[in-house]
Amino acid sequence: MRMRMPVPRVRREPDPFERQHLLRVRGRNIAWLPPLVMLLAVPVLDWITGGDFRVISWLVLVPGVAAAVCRVWTTALFAALAMLMYFLGDNSWPHQYRTGLPDFVLVALGGILSVLACAVRLRGQERMLHMRAVVDTTRRILLRQLPPDVGGLDHAEIYLAADSEARVGGDFYDIQPSPYGTRVVIGDVQGKGLAAVEAASVLLGTFREAAYYESEPATVAERLETRMLRHVRYCAHVGRDDAERFATAVLLDFPELRSERTDWGPDLTGLDAVTVDVVNFGHEPPLLVSPDGVRSLPLWDGLPLGLSELAPQTPRASTVRLAADETLLLVTDGVTEARDGSGVFFPLREYLTRALAAGPALDPESLVRLVRDGVLAHTRGGLDDDTTIFAVRRASEPMRRGPGAVHRTS
């Protein structure tokens, strides 16, 4: 006897247009409720006011309200119901009190125009959703999802775009395991818009290749500088206004975290601390966050990427030791230059010091969320620049052999 296995119910993904509705209660669309209330309220109000002040022609507002919040067929239905309600309500009065054919034509014409307006609104929404899907795809390519503990590192990232509609900007970051160690980069391209996104994409592409194949972090840094110069020259040759574009960045190299057989990194059990070589290209210096407090790393401060022709110099790396309970916090200037209503900059270091004094040491994910909440509270949600918050530390457990939850949020 064959047993019939129960078929699990698959939760239906909401339609993109359904997600656009503002009038929802417990996930259910109630956009039809305002025009329905108006459809019923106008005849009642018309009856109360009496024959000297007829308001039955106000039914023309019913399809107009539906056009603003409903779909095309729902709007057409309310337009037809408004004409029907007008006909019944007006004919219920004696002849001398009727508004007659002119107002009926007004209600009918208003319904037709409302249906057309609703169609135009939905077409605009469809175009907006398509553009948003393109932007989301671009962001996923530019700021790819990073597996947990990639390359022997615990990490967490939060990216906030200053333009809430565009949701992508010139900030970039990535982690690349290699046979020579795990490399990390975070940076900020000068300027905004698609030109900044393009510059960030070419830098990330160069980093992902150079960080894997080059044995020395100085060579990786030189490759990034050369790629930025080539990009600026190309833009100048094709007549684009990018001749003075540059990018600040921080390059981290963990030479002890060599990945010889897998991109998931080594087993770090037993290591008390790891060495970190840091190359700074005019970026905000990383903060070392530990249970003992917060301090800045003493680094050689180099020129931003793309400006080496002004003062040629070889990238210099600073070496630090990172203990198991220490976390490196890297941010873009969207954090350090965030201002409140009085123009006061966000005091990142003091804010972290107070938070650590009030509670236990924070893991990378809790740390980036703490900074995000502090920045948003300081600016009351009004970000003037793209903001990236990136925290990384040595993995405290052996590596997981497979993908897992991604810490990045935005």
Coordinates of C-alpha atoms in Angstrom, one line a residue:
M1 CA 0.0 0.0 0.0
R2 CA 1.5 3.3 -1.1
M3 CA 1.5 6.0 1.4
R4 CA 0.8 9.5 0.3
M5 CA 3.4 11.9 1.7
P6 CA 2.1 15.3 2.6
V7 CA 3.2 18.0 0.2
P8 CA 4.8 20.9 2.1
R9 CA 3.2 24.3 1.3
V10 CA 5.6 26.6 -0.4
R11 CA 5.3 30.2 0.8
R12 CA 4.5 32.4 -2.2
E13 CA 6.9 35.2 -2.9
P14 CA 5.0 38.5 -2.8
D15 CA 4.5 40.2 -6.1
P16 CA 6.8 43.2 -6.6
F17 CA 3.8 45.5 -7.0
E18 CA 2.3 44.1 -3.8
R19 CA 5.4 45.1 -1.9
Q20 CA 5.0 48.7 -3.1
H21 CA 1.6 49.1 -1.5
L22 CA 1.7 51.3 1.6
L23 CA -1.6 50.2 2.9
R24 CA -0.9 46.7 4.4
V25 CA -2.1 45.2 7.6
R26 CA -0.4 41.9 8.7
G27 CA 0.8 41.4 5.2
R28 CA -2.6 41.8 3.6
N29 CA -3.3 44.6 1.1
I30 CA -6.1 46.9 2.1
A31 CA -5.5 49.6 -0.5
W32 CA -9.1 49.1 -1.7
L33 CA -10.5 50.3 1.7
P34 CA -10.1 54.1 1.3
P35 CA -12.0 54.3 -2.1
L36 CA -14.6 51.9 -0.7
V37 CA -15.2 54.1 2.3
M38 CA -15.5 57.2 0.1
L39 CA -17.8 55.4 -2.3
L40 CA -20.2 54.7 0.6
A41 CA -19.7 57.9 2.5
V42 CA -20.5 60.3 -0.4
P43 CA -24.1 59.2 -0.9
V44 CA -24.8 59.2 2.8
L45 CA -23.4 62.8 3.1
D46 CA -25.4 63.8 0.0
W47 CA -28.6 62.5 1.8
I48 CA -27.7 64.3 5.0
T49 CA -27.0 67.7 3.4
G50 CA -30.4 67.7 1.6
G51 CA -31.5 69.0 -1.7
D52 CA -30.1 72.5 -1.4
F53 CA -26.5 71.3 -1.2
R54 CA -25.9 68.2 -3.4
V55 CA -22.5 66.5 -3.1
I56 CA -23.2 63.4 -5.1
S57 CA -20.8 64.6 -7.8
W58 CA -18.0 64.1 -5.3
L59 CA -18.1 60.5 -6.3
V60 CA -15.6 61.6 -9.0
L61 CA -13.0 61.4 -6.2
V62 CA -13.5 57.7 -5.7
P63 CA -11.6 56.4 -8.8
G64 CA -9.0 59.2 -8.2
V65 CA -8.2 57.8 -4.8
A66 CA -8.2 54.2 -6.2
A67 CA -5.8 55.3 -8.9
A68 CA -3.3 56.4 -6.3
V69 CA -3.2 53.1 -4.3
C70 CA -4.8 50.3 -6.3
R71 CA -4.2 48.5 -9.5
V72 CA -5.8 49.1 -12.9
W73 CA -8.7 46.7 -12.8
T74 CA -9.5 47.7 -9.2
T75 CA -9.5 51.4 -10.3
A76 CA -11.8 50.5 -13.3
L77 CA -14.2 48.7 -10.9
F78 CA -14.4 51.7 -8.6
A79 CA -15.0 54.0 -11.6
A80 CA -17.9 51.8 -12.7
L81 CA -19.3 51.6 -9.1
A82 CA -19.0 55.4 -8.8
M83 CA -21.1 55.9 -12.0
L84 CA -23.6 53.4 -10.8
M85 CA -23.8 54.9 -7.3
Y86 CA -24.2 58.4 -8.9
F87 CA -27.1 57.2 -11.1
L88 CA -28.9 55.5 -8.3
G89 CA -28.3 58.3 -5.8
D90 CA -29.2 61.2 -8.1
N91 CA -32.4 59.5 -9.4
S92 CA -33.6 58.9 -5.8
W93 CA -34.3 62.7 -5.5
P94 CA -37.2 64.6 -7.0
H95 CA -36.6 66.0 -10.4
Q96 CA -36.0 69.6 -9.3
Y97 CA -33.1 68.5 -7.0
R98 CA -31.3 66.3 -9.5
T99 CA -27.8 67.4 -10.7
G100 CA -28.4 65.6 -14.0
L101 CA -26.4 64.6 -17.0
P102 CA -23.5 67.2 -16.7
D103 CA -22.3 65.8 -13.3
F104 CA -22.7 62.2 -14.5
V105 CA -20.4 63.1 -17.5
L106 CA -18.0 64.6 -14.9
V107 CA -18.0 61.3 -12.9
A108 CA -17.6 59.2 -16.0
L109 CA -14.7 61.3 -17.4
G110 CA -13.0 61.3 -14.0
G111 CA -13.2 57.5 -13.9
I112 CA -11.6 57.2 -17.4
L113 CA -8.8 59.6 -16.5
S114 CA -8.2 57.8 -13.2
V115 CA -7.8 54.5 -15.0
L116 CA -5.3 56.0 -17.4
A117 CA -3.4 57.7 -14.5
C118 CA -3.3 54.4 -12.6
A119 CA -1.8 52.6 -15.7
V120 CA 0.9 55.3 -16.0
R121 CA 1.7 55.0 -12.2
L122 CA 2.1 51.3 -12.4
R123 CA 4.3 51.5 -15.5
G124 CA 6.5 54.0 -13.6
Q125 CA 6.6 51.6 -10.7
E126 CA 7.6 48.7 -13.0
R127 CA 10.4 50.8 -14.4
M128 CA 11.6 51.8 -11.0
L129 CA 11.6 48.1 -9.8
H130 CA 13.6 47.1 -12.9
M131 CA 16.1 49.8 -12.2
R132 CA 16.3 48.8 -8.6
A133 CA 16.9 45.2 -9.6
V134 CA 19.8 46.4 -11.9
V135 CA 21.3 48.4 -9.0
D136 CA 21.0 45.4 -6.6
T137 CA 22.7 43.2 -9.1
T138 CA 25.5 45.8 -9.6
R139 CA 25.9 46.0 -5.8
R140 CA 26.1 42.2 -5.5
I141 CA 28.8 42.1 -8.1
L142 CA 30.8 45.0 -6.7
L143 CA 30.3 44.1 -3.0
R144 CA 30.1 40.4 -3.3
Q145 CA 28.9 38.3 -0.4
L146 CA 31.7 37.0 1.8
P147 CA 31.5 33.6 3.4
P148 CA 31.9 33.5 7.2
D149 CA 35.4 33.2 8.5
V150 CA 36.9 33.4 5.0
G151 CA 40.6 33.0 4.9
G152 CA 40.9 32.4 8.6
L153 CA 39.2 35.7 9.6
D154 CA 36.0 36.5 11.4
H155 CA 34.5 39.6 9.7
A156 CA 31.4 41.7 9.5
E157 CA 30.5 44.5 7.1
I158 CA 27.8 47.1 6.8
Y159 CA 27.4 49.4 3.8
L160 CA 25.0 52.4 3.8
A161 CA 24.5 54.4 0.7
A162 CA 24.0 58.1 1.1
D163 CA 21.5 57.9 -1.8
S164 CA 18.8 55.6 -0.4
E165 CA 17.3 55.1 -3.9
A166 CA 20.6 54.4 -5.7
R167 CA 21.8 52.1 -2.8
V168 CA 25.3 51.9 -4.3
G169 CA 28.3 54.2 -4.3
G170 CA 32.1 54.4 -4.4
D171 CA 32.9 52.5 -1.2
F172 CA 34.4 49.1 -1.7
Y173 CA 35.9 46.2 0.3
D174 CA 36.8 42.5 -0.1
I175 CA 38.7 39.6 1.4
Q176 CA 40.9 37.4 -0.8
P177 CA 42.6 34.2 0.6
S178 CA 45.8 33.2 -1.3
P179 CA 48.7 30.8 -1.0
Y180 CA 50.7 33.8 0.5
G181 CA 48.2 34.8 3.1
T182 CA 44.8 36.4 3.4
R183 CA 44.5 39.9 2.0
V184 CA 41.8 42.5 2.9
V185 CA 41.0 45.8 1.3
I186 CA 38.7 48.6 2.1
G187 CA 38.5 51.9 0.2
D188 CA 36.6 54.9 -0.9
V189 CA 36.6 56.4 -4.4
Q190 CA 36.5 60.2 -4.6
G191 CA 33.2 61.5 -5.9
K192 CA 29.8 59.9 -6.3
G193 CA 27.7 58.4 -9.0
L194 CA 28.3 55.8 -11.7
A195 CA 31.8 57.1 -12.3
A196 CA 32.8 56.3 -8.7
V197 CA 31.2 52.9 -9.0
E198 CA 33.2 52.2 -12.1
A199 CA 36.5 53.2 -10.5
A200 CA 35.6 51.0 -7.4
S201 CA 34.9 48.0 -9.7
V202 CA 38.2 48.2 -11.5
L203 CA 40.1 48.5 -8.2
L204 CA 38.3 45.5 -6.8
G205 CA 38.9 43.4 -9.9
T206 CA 42.6 44.2 -9.7
F207 CA 42.8 43.4 -6.0
R208 CA 41.1 40.1 -6.4
E209 CA 43.7 39.0 -9.0
A210 CA 46.8 40.6 -7.5
A211 CA 46.0 39.5 -4.0
Y212 CA 45.8 35.9 -5.0
Y213 CA 48.8 35.7 -7.4
E214 CA 51.3 38.2 -5.9
S215 CA 53.5 37.1 -3.0
E216 CA 54.3 40.5 -1.5
P217 CA 51.8 43.0 -0.3
A218 CA 53.9 45.8 -1.7
T219 CA 53.4 44.4 -5.2
V220 CA 49.7 44.2 -4.6
A221 CA 49.7 47.9 -3.6
E222 CA 51.7 48.8 -6.7
R223 CA 49.2 46.9 -8.9
L224 CA 46.4 48.9 -7.3
E225 CA 48.2 52.2 -7.9
T226 CA 49.0 51.3 -11.5
R227 CA 45.4 50.3 -12.2
M228 CA 44.0 53.5 -10.8
L229 CA 46.4 55.5 -12.9
R230 CA 45.4 53.6 -16.1
H231 CA 41.8 54.1 -15.3
V232 CA 42.2 57.9 -14.9
R233 CA 44.2 58.1 -18.1
Y234 CA 41.6 56.1 -20.0
C235 CA 38.8 58.4 -18.8
A236 CA 40.8 61.5 -19.8
H237 CA 41.4 60.0 -23.3
V238 CA 37.7 59.4 -23.9
G239 CA 36.9 62.9 -22.8
R240 CA 35.3 62.1 -19.4
D241 CA 35.7 64.5 -16.4
D242 CA 37.6 62.0 -14.3
A243 CA 41.1 63.3 -14.7
E244 CA 41.5 64.1 -11.0
R245 CA 39.8 61.1 -9.6
F246 CA 41.5 59.2 -6.8
A247 CA 40.7 56.6 -4.1
T248 CA 41.8 56.2 -0.5
A249 CA 42.3 52.6 0.7
V250 CA 43.7 50.4 3.4
L251 CA 45.4 47.1 2.4
L252 CA 45.8 44.4 5.1
D253 CA 48.0 41.3 4.6
F254 CA 47.8 38.3 7.0
P255 CA 50.9 36.3 5.8
E256 CA 50.5 33.6 8.4
L257 CA 47.0 32.7 7.1
R258 CA 48.1 30.9 4.1
S259 CA 45.5 28.9 2.1
E260 CA 47.4 26.2 0.3
R261 CA 44.6 23.8 -0.6
T262 CA 41.3 25.6 -0.2
D263 CA 40.0 29.1 -0.2
W264 CA 38.4 28.6 3.1
G265 CA 41.7 29.2 4.9
P266 CA 43.8 27.3 7.5
D267 CA 43.1 25.8 10.9
L268 CA 44.2 28.5 13.3
T269 CA 43.8 26.4 16.5
G270 CA 46.7 27.2 18.9
L271 CA 47.7 30.5 17.5
D272 CA 47.8 33.3 20.1
A273 CA 48.2 36.2 17.6
V274 CA 48.8 36.8 14.0
T275 CA 50.9 39.3 12.1
V276 CA 49.2 42.0 10.0
D277 CA 51.0 44.1 7.4
V278 CA 49.1 47.3 6.8
V279 CA 49.5 49.6 3.8
N280 CA 47.6 52.9 4.0
F281 CA 46.7 54.9 0.9
G282 CA 45.6 58.1 2.6
H283 CA 42.6 56.4 4.2
E284 CA 41.1 56.6 7.7
P285 CA 43.6 54.6 9.9
P286 CA 42.2 51.4 11.4
L287 CA 41.2 51.3 15.0
L288 CA 42.4 48.4 17.2
V289 CA 39.5 47.4 19.5
S290 CA 40.3 45.2 22.4
P291 CA 38.9 44.6 26.0
D292 CA 41.5 47.1 27.2
G293 CA 40.2 49.9 25.0
V294 CA 40.5 51.5 21.6
R295 CA 43.6 52.8 20.0
S296 CA 44.8 53.9 16.5
L297 CA 47.5 51.9 14.7
P298 CA 50.8 53.8 14.0
L299 CA 51.0 53.6 10.2
W300 CA 52.9 55.0 7.4
D301 CA 50.5 57.4 5.7
G302 CA 50.8 57.1 1.9
L303 CA 49.2 59.0 -0.9
P304 CA 45.8 58.0 -2.2
L305 CA 45.6 55.7 -5.2
G306 CA 46.0 57.6 -8.4
L307 CA 48.2 60.4 -7.1
S308 CA 51.6 58.7 -7.2
E309 CA 52.7 61.0 -10.1
L310 CA 52.6 64.0 -7.7
A311 CA 55.2 62.5 -5.4
P312 CA 56.5 59.1 -6.5
Q313 CA 57.1 56.8 -3.6
T314 CA 57.2 53.1 -2.8
P315 CA 54.3 51.8 -0.7
R316 CA 55.4 51.1 2.8
A317 CA 53.8 48.5 5.1
S318 CA 53.5 48.8 8.9
T319 CA 53.5 45.5 10.8
V320 CA 51.3 44.9 13.9
R321 CA 50.4 41.9 15.9
L322 CA 46.7 41.0 16.3
A323 CA 45.7 38.9 19.3
A324 CA 42.7 36.6 19.4
D325 CA 40.6 39.1 21.4
E326 CA 41.5 42.1 19.3
T327 CA 39.5 43.4 16.4
L328 CA 40.5 45.8 13.6
L329 CA 37.8 48.3 12.8
L330 CA 38.0 50.0 9.4
V331 CA 35.6 52.7 8.3
T332 CA 35.2 55.2 5.4
D333 CA 34.9 58.9 5.9
G334 CA 31.1 58.5 5.9
V335 CA 31.6 57.6 9.6
T336 CA 34.3 60.0 10.7
E337 CA 32.8 63.0 8.8
A338 CA 29.2 62.3 9.8
R339 CA 27.8 65.5 11.3
D340 CA 24.8 66.2 13.6
G341 CA 22.5 69.2 13.2
S342 CA 25.1 71.5 14.8
G343 CA 27.8 70.4 12.5
V344 CA 29.7 68.3 15.1
F345 CA 31.6 65.3 13.7
F346 CA 30.8 61.8 15.0
P347 CA 33.3 61.0 17.8
L348 CA 34.0 57.4 16.8
R349 CA 36.8 56.6 19.2
E350 CA 35.2 58.2 22.2
Y351 CA 31.9 56.5 21.3
L352 CA 33.6 53.1 21.2
T353 CA 35.5 53.7 24.4
R354 CA 32.2 54.5 26.3
A355 CA 30.5 51.4 24.8
L356 CA 33.4 49.1 25.7
A357 CA 33.5 50.5 29.3
A358 CA 29.8 49.7 29.7
G359 CA 29.8 46.1 28.4
P360 CA 31.9 43.1 27.4
A361 CA 34.2 42.9 24.3
L362 CA 32.3 42.9 21.1
D363 CA 32.5 40.4 18.2
P364 CA 32.8 41.9 14.7
E365 CA 29.1 41.7 13.9
S366 CA 28.1 43.4 17.1
L367 CA 30.8 46.0 16.7
V368 CA 29.7 47.1 13.2
R369 CA 26.1 47.3 14.3
L370 CA 27.1 49.4 17.3
V371 CA 28.9 51.9 15.0
R372 CA 26.1 51.9 12.6
D373 CA 23.5 52.7 15.3
G374 CA 25.8 55.4 16.7
V375 CA 26.2 57.1 13.3
L376 CA 22.5 57.0 12.4
A377 CA 21.6 58.4 15.8
H378 CA 24.2 61.1 15.5
T379 CA 23.0 62.2 12.1
R380 CA 19.3 61.3 12.7
G381 CA 19.5 59.1 9.6
G382 CA 20.6 61.9 7.3
L383 CA 23.8 60.5 5.8
D384 CA 25.7 62.9 3.5
D385 CA 28.2 60.3 2.2
D386 CA 28.4 56.6 1.5
T387 CA 29.3 54.8 4.7
T388 CA 31.1 51.5 5.1
I389 CA 31.9 49.8 8.5
F390 CA 34.2 46.8 8.4
A391 CA 35.4 44.7 11.3
V392 CA 37.8 41.8 11.1
R393 CA 39.7 39.6 13.5
R394 CA 41.5 36.3 13.7
A395 CA 39.0 33.4 13.6
S396 CA 38.6 31.9 17.0
E397 CA 37.5 28.4 15.8
P398 CA 38.7 26.1 13.1
M399 CA 37.4 26.9 9.6
R400 CA 34.0 25.7 8.5
R401 CA 34.3 23.9 5.2
G402 CA 31.4 25.5 3.3
P403 CA 29.4 28.6 2.9
G404 CA 27.3 29.9 5.7
A405 CA 25.4 33.0 6.8
V406 CA 26.7 36.3 5.5
H407 CA 27.4 39.0 8.0
R408 CA 27.0 41.8 5.6
T409 CA 23.9 43.9 5.9
S410 CA 22.9 47.2 4.4

